[in-house]
Coordinates of N, CA, C and O in Angstrom, one line a residue:
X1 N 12.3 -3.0 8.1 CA 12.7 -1.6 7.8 C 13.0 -0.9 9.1 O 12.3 -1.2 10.1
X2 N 14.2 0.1 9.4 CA 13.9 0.9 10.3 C 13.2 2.1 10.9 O 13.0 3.1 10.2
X3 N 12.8 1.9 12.1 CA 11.7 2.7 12.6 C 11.8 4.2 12.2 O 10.7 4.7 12.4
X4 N 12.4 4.8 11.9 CA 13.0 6.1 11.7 C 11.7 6.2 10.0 O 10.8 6.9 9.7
X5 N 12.3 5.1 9.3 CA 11.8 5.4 8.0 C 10.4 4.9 7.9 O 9.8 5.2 6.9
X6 N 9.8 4.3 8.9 CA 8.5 3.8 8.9 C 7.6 5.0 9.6 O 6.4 5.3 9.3
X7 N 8.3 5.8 10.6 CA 8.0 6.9 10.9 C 8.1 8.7 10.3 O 7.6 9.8 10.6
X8 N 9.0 8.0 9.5 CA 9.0 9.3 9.0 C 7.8 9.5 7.1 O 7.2 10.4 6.6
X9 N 7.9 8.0 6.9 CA 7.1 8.1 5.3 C 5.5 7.4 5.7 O 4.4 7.8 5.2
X10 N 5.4 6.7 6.5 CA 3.8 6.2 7.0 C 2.8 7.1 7.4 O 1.6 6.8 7.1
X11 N 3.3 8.6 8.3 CA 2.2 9.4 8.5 C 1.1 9.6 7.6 O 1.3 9.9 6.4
X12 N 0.2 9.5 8.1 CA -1.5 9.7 7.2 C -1.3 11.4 6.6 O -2.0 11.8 5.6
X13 N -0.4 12.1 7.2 CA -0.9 13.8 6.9 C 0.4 14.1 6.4 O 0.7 15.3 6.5
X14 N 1.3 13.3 5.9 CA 2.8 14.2 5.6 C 3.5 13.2 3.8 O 2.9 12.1 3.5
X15 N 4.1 13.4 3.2 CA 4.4 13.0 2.1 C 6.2 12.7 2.4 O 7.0 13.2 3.1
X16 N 6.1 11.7 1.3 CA 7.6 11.0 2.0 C 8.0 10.3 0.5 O 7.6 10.5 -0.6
X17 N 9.1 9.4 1.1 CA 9.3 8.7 0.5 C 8.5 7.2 0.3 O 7.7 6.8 1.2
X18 N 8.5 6.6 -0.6 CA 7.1 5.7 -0.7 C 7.4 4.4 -0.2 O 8.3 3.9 -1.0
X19 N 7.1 3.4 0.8 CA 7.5 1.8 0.8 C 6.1 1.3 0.9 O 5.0 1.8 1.3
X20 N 6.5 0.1 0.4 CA 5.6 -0.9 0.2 C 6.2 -2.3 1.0 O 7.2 -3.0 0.7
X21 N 5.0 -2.4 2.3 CA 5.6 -3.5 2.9 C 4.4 -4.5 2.3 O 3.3 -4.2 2.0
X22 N 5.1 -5.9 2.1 CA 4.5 -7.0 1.6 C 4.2 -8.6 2.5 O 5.1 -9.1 3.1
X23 N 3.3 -9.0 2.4 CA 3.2 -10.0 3.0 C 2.4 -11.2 1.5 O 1.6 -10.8 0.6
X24 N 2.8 -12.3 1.6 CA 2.7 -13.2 0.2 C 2.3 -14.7 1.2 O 3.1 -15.3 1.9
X25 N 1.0 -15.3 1.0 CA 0.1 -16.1 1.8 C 0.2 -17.3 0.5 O -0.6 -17.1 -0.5
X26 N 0.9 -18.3 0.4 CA 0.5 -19.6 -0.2 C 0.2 -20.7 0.6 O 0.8 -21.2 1.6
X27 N -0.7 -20.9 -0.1 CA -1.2 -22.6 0.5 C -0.8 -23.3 1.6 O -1.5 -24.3 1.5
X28 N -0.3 -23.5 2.3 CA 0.2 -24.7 3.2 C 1.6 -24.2 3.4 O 2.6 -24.8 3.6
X29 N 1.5 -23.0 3.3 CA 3.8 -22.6 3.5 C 3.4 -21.2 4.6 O 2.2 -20.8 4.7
X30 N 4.8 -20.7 5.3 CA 4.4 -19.4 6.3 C 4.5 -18.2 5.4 O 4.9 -17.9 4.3
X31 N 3.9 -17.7 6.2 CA 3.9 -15.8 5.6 C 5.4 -15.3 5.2 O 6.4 -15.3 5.9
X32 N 5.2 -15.0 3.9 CA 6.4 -14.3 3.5 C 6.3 -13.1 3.8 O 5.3 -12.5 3.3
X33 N 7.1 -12.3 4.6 CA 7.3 -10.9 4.4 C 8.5 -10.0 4.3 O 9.6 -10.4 4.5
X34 N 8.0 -8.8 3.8 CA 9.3 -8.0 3.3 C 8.9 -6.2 2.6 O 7.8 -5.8 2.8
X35 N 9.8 -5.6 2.0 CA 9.4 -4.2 1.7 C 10.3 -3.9 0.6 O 11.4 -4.3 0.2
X36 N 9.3 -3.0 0.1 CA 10.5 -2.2 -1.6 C 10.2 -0.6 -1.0 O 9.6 -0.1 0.0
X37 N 11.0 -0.1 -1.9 CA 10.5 1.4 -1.5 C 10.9 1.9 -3.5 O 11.2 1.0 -4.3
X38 N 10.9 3.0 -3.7 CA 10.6 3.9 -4.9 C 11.8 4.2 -5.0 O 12.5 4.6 -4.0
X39 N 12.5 4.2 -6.2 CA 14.0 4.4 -6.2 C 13.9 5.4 -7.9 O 12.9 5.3 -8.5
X40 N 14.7 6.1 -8.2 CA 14.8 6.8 -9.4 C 14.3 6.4 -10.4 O 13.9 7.2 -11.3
X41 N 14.3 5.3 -10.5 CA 14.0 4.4 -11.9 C 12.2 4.3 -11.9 O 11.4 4.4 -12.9
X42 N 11.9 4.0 -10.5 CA 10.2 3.2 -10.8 C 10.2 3.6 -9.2 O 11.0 3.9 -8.4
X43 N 8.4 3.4 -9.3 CA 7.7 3.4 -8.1 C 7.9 2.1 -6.9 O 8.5 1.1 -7.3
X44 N 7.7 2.2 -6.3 CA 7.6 0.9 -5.1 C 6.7 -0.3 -5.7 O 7.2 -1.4 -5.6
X45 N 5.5 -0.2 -6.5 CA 4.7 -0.9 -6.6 C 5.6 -1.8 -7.8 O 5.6 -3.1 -7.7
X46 N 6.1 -1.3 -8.8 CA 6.4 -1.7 -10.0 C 8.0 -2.9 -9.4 O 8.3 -4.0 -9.8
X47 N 8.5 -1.8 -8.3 CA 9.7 -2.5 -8.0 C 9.1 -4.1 -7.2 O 9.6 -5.2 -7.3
X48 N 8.3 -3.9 -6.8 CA 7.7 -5.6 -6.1 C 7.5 -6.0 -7.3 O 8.6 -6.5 -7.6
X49 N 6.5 -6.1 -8.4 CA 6.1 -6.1 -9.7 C 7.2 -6.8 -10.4 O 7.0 -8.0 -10.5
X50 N 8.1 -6.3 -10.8 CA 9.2 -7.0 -11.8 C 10.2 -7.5 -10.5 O 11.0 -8.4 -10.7
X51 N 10.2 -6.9 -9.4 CA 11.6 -7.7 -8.7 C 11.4 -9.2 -8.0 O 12.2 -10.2 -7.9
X52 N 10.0 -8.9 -7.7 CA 9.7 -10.3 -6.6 C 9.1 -11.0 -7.6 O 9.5 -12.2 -7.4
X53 N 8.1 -10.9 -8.8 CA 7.7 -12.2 -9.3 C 8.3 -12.1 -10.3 O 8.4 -13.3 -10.6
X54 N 8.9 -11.5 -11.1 CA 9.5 -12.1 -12.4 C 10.2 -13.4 -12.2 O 11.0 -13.8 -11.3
X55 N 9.4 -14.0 -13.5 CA 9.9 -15.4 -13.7 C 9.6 -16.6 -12.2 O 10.3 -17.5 -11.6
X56 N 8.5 -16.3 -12.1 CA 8.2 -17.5 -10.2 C 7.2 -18.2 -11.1 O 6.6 -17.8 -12.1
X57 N 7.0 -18.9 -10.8 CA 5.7 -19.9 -11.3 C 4.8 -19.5 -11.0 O 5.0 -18.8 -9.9
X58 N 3.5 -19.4 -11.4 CA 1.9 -18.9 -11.3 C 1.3 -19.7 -10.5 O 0.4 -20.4 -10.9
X59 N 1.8 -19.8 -9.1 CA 0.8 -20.3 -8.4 C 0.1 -19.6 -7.3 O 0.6 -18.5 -6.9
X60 N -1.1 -20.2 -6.8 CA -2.3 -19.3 -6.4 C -1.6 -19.1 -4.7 O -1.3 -20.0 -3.9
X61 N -1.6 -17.4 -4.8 CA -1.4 -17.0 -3.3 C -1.9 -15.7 -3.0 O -2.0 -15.0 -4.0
X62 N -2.0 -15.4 -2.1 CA -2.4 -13.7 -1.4 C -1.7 -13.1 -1.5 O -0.5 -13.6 -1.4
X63 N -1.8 -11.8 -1.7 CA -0.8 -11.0 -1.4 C -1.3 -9.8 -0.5 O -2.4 -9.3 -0.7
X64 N -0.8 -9.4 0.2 CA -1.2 -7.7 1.1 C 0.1 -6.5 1.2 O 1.2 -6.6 1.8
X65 N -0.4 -5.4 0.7 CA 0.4 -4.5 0.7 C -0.3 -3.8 1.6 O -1.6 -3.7 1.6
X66 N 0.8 -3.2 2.5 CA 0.7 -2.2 3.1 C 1.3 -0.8 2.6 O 2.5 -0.7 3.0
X67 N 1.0 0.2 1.9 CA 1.8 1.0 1.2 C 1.5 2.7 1.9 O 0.5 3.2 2.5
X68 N 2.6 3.0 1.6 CA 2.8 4.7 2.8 C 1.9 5.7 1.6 O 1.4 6.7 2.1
X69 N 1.6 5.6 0.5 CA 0.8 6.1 -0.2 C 0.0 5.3 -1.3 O 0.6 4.5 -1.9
X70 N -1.3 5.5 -1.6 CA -1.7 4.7 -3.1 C -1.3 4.5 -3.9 O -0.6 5.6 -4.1
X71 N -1.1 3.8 -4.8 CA -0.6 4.0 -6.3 C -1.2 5.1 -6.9 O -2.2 5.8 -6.5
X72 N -0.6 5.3 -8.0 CA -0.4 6.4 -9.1 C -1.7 5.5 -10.1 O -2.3 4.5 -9.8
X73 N -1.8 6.2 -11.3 CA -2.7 6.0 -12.1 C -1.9 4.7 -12.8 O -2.2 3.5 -12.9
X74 N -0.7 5.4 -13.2 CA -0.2 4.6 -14.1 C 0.1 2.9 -13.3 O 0.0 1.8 -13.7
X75 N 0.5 3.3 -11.9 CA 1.4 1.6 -11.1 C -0.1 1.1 -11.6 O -0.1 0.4 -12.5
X76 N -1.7 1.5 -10.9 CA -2.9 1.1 -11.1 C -2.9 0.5 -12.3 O -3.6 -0.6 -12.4
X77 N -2.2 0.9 -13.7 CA -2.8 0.3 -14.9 C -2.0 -0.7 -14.5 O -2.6 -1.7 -14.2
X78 N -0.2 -0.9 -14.5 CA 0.6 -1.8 -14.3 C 0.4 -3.1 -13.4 O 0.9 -4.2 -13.5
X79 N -0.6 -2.7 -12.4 CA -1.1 -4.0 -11.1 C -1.7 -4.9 -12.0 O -1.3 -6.0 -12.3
X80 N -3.0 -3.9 -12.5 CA -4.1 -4.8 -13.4 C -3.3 -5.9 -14.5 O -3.7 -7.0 -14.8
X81 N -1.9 -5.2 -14.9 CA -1.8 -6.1 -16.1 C -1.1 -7.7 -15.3 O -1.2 -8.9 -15.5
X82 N -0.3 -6.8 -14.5 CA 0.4 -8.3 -13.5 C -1.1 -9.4 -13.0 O -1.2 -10.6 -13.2
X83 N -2.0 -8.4 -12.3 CA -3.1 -9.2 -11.5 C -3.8 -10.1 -12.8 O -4.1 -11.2 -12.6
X84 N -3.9 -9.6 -14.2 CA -5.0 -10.5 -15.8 C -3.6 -11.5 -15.8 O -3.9 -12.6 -16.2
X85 N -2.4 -11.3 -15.7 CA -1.7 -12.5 -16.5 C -1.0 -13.5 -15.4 O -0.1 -14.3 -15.5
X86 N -1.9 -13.1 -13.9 CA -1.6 -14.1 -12.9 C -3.0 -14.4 -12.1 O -3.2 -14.4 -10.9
X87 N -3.4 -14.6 -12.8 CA -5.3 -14.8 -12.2 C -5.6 -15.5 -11.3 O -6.7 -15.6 -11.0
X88 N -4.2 -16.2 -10.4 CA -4.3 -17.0 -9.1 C -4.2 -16.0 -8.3 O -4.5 -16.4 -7.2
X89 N -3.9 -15.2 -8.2 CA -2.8 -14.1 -7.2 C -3.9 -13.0 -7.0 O -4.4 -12.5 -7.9
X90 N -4.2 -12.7 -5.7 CA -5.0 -11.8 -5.0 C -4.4 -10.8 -4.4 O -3.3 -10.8 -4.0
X91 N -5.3 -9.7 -4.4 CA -4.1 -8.5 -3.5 C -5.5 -7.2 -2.8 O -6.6 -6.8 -3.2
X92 N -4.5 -6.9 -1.7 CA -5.7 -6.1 -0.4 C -4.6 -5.1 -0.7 O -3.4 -5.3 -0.9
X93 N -5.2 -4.3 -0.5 CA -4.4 -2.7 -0.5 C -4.4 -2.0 0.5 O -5.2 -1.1 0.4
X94 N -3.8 -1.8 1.8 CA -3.8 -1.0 2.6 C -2.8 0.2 2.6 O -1.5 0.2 2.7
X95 N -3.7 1.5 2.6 CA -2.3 2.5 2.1 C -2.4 3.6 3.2 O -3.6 3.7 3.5
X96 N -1.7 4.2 3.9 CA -1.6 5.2 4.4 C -2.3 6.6 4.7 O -2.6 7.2 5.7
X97 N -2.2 6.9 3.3 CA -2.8 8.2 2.5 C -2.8 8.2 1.2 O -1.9 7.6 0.8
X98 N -3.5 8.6 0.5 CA -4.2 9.0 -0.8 C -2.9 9.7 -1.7 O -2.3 10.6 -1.2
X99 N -2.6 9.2 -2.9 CA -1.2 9.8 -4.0 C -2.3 11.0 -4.4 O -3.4 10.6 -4.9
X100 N -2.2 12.2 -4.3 CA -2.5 13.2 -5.3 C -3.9 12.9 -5.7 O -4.2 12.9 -6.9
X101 N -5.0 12.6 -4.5 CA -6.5 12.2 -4.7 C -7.1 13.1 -6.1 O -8.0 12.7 -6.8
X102 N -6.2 14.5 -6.5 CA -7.5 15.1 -7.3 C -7.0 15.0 -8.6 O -7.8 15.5 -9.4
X103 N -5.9 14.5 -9.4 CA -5.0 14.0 -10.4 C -6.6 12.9 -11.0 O -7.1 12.0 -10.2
X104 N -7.0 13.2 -12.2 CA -8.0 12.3 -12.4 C -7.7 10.9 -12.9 O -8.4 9.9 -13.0
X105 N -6.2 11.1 -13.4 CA -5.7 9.8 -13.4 C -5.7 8.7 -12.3 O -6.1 7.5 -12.3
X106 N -5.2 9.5 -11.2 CA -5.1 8.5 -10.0 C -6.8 7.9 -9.8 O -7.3 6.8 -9.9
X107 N -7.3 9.1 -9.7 CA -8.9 8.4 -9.4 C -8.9 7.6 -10.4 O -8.8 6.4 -10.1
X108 N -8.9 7.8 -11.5 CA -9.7 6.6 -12.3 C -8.9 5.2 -12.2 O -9.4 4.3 -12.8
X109 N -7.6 4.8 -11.5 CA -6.5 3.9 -11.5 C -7.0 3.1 -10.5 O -7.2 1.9 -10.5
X110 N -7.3 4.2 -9.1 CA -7.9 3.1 -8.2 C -9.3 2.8 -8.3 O -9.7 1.7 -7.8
X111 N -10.3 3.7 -8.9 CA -11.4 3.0 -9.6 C -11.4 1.8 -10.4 O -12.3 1.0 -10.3
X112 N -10.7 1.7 -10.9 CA -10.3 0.6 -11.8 C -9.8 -0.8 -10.7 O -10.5 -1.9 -10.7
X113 N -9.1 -0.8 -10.1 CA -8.7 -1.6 -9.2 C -9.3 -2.2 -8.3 O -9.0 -3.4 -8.1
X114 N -10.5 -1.5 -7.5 CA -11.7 -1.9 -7.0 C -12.3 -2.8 -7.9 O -12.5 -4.0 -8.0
X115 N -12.8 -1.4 -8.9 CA -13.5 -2.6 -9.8 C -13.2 -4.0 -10.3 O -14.0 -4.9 -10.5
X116 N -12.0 -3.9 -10.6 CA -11.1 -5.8 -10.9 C -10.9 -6.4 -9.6 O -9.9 -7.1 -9.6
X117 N -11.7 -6.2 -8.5 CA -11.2 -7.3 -7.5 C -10.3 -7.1 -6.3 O -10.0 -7.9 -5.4
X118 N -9.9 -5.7 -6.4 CA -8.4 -5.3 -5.5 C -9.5 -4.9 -4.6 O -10.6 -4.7 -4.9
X119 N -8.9 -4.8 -3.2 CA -9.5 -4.2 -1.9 C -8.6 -3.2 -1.6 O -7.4 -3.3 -1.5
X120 N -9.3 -2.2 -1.4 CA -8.4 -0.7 -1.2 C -8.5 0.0 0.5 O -9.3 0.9 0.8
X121 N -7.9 -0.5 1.1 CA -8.3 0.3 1.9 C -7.3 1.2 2.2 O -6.2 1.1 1.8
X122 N -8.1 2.7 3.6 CA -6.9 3.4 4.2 C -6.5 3.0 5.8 O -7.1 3.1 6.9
X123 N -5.5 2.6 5.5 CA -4.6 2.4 7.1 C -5.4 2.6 8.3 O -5.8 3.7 8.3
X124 N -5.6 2.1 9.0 CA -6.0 2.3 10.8 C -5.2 2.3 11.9 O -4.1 1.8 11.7
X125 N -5.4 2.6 12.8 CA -4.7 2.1 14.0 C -4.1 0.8 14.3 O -3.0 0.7 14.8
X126 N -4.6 0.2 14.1 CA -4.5 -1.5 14.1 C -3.6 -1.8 13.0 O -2.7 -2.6 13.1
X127 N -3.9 -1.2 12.0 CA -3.1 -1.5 10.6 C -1.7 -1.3 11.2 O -0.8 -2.2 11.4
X128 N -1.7 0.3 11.3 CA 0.0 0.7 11.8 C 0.6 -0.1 12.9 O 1.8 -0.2 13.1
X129 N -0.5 -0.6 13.8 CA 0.5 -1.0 15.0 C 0.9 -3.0 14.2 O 1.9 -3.7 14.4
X130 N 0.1 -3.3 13.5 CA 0.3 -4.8 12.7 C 1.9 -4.2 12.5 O 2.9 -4.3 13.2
X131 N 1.7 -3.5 11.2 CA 3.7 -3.3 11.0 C 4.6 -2.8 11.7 O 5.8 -3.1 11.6
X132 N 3.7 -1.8 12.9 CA 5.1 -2.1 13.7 C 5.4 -3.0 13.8 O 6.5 -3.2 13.3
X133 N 4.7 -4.3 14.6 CA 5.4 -5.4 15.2 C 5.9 -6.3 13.6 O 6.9 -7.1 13.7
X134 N 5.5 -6.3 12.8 CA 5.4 -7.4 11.8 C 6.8 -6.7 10.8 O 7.7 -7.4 10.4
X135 N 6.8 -5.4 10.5 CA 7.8 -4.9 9.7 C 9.3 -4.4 9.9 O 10.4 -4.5 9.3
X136 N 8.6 -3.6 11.3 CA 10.0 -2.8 11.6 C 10.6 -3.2 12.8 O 10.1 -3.6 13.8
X137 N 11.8 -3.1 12.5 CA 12.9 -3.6 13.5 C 13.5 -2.6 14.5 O 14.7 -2.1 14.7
X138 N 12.4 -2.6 15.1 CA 12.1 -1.7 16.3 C 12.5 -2.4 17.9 O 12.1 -3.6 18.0
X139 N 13.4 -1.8 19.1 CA 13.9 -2.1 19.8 C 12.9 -2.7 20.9 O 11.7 -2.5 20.7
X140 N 13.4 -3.6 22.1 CA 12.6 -3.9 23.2 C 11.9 -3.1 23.8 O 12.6 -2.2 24.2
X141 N 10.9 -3.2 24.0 CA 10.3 -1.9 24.8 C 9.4 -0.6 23.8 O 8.5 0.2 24.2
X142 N 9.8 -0.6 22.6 CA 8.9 0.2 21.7 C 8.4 -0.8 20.9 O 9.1 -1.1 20.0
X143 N 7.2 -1.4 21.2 CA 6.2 -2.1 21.2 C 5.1 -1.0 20.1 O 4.8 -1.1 18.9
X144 N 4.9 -0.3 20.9 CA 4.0 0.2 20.1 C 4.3 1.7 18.7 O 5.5 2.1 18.5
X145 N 3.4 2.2 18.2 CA 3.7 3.0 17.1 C 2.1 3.4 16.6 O 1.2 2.7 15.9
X146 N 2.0 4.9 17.1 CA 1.1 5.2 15.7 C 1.0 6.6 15.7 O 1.3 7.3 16.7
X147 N 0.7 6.9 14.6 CA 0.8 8.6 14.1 C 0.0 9.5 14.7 O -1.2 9.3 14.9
X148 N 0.7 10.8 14.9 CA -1.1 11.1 15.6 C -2.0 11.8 14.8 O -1.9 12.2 13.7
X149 N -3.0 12.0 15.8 CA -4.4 12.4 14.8 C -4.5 11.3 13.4 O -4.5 11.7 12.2
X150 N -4.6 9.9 14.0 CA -4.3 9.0 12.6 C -5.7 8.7 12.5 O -6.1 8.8 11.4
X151 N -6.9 8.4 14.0 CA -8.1 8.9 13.4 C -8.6 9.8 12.6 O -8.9 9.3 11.6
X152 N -8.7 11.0 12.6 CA -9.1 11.7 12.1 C -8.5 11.6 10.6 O -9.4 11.8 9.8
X153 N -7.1 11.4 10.0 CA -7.1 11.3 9.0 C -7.5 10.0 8.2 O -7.7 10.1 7.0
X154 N -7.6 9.2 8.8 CA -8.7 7.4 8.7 C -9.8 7.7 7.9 O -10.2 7.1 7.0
X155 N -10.3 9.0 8.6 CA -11.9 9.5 8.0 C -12.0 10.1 7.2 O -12.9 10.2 6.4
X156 N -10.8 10.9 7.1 CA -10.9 12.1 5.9 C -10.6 11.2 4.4 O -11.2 11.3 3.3
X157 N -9.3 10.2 4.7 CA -8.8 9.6 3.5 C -10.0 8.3 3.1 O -10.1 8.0 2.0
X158 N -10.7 7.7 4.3 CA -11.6 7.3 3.8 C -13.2 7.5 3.0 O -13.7 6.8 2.3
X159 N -13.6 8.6 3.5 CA -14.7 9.1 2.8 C -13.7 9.8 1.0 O -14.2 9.7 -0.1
X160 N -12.3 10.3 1.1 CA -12.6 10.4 -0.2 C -12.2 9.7 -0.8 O -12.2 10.1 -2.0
X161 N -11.8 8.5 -0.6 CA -11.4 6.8 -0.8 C -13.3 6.9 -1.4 O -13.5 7.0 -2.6
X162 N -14.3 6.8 -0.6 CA -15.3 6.4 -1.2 C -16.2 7.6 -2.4 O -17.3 7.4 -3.0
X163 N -15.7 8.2 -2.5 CA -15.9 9.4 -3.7 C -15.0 8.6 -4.4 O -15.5 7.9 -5.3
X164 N -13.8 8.6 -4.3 CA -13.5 8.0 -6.0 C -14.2 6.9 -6.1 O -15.1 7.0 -6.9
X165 N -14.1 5.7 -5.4 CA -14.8 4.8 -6.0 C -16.2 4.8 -6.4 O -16.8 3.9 -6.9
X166 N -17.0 6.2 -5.9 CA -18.1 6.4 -6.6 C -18.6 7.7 -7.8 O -19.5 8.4 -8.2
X167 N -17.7 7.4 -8.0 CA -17.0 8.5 -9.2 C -17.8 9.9 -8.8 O -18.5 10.6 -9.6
X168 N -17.5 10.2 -7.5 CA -18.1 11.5 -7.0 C -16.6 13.1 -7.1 O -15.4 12.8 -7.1
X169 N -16.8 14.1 -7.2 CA -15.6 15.2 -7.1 C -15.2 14.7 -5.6 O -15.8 13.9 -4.8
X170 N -13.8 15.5 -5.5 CA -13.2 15.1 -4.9 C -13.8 15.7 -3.5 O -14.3 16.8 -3.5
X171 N -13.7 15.1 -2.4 CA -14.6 15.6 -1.0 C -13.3 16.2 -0.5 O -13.7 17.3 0.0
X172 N -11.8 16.2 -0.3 CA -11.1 16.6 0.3 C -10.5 18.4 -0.5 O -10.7 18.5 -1.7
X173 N -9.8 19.5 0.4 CA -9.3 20.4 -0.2 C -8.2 19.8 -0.7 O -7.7 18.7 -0.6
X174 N -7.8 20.7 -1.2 CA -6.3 20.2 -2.1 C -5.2 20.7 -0.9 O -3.9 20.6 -1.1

């Protein structure tokens, strides 16, 4: 992806357009990687969903997204159905920032998701600087990449990362 759009939709504190960068771990083969983003029709999540595995054979591999926001309530129901009718296939969630934390759909979508097995986390430093080098096709010499005040928003999106999953009100203002 270019750096412009990894920079402009990845900030922890700003709302964008949505990508989902992917990395896909099978057995004994190298890391696949790659990215969807949200187009009129469907979300980012759905577009990996029906674009990349429809119709591939069900065999057992990892998956890790890195995504510029969480899923929605609804992609959360759509994961689960992909993740029950491919029961080899694992998936870690690293997202940026939180879709619309106080929407009780979304909470209960990523509640749900934890609960079946998904790992949810929010983005770090380390995370952001992984896609720089691993995603974006970023020039010699800009090596590095990260947003600022990305601590601070680490803590905010993670404590209310842990209110939904403990089905607590929401700890952040709107």
């Amino acid at each position: 992806m270019q750096p412009e759009d990894f920079q402009r939709n990845f900030p922890p504190r700003q709302n964008g357009r949505v990508y989902l960068l992917y990395e896909i771990r099978r057995r004994r083969r190298a890391i696949q990687r790659n990215w969807y983003s949200n187009n009129r029709e469907q979300h980012a999540e759905i577009n990996f969903l029906e674009n990349h595995f429809n119709n591939r054979p069900r065999t057992p591999c990892s998956i890790t997204w890195f995504i510029s926001s969480s899923p929605c309530g609804n992609c959360c129901r759509r994961i689960l159905e992909f993740l029950r009718s491919h029961p080899n296939v694992t998936l870690d969630i690293y997202a940026a920032k939180l879709f619309r934390h106080f929407d009780i759909r979304n909470r209960r979508g990523l509640r749900s998701l934890m609960m079946n097995g998904v790992a949810i986390r929010i983005m770090n430093l380390e995370d952001y600087r992984y896609c720089w080098r691993n995603f974006v096709a970023h020039q010699p010499g800009e090596d590095g990449y990260w947003p600022q005040n990305v601590t601070l928003y680490f803590i905010l999106n993670s404590i209310e990362l842990l209110h939904i999953f403990l089905d607590l009100p929401p700890f952040l203002a709107n």
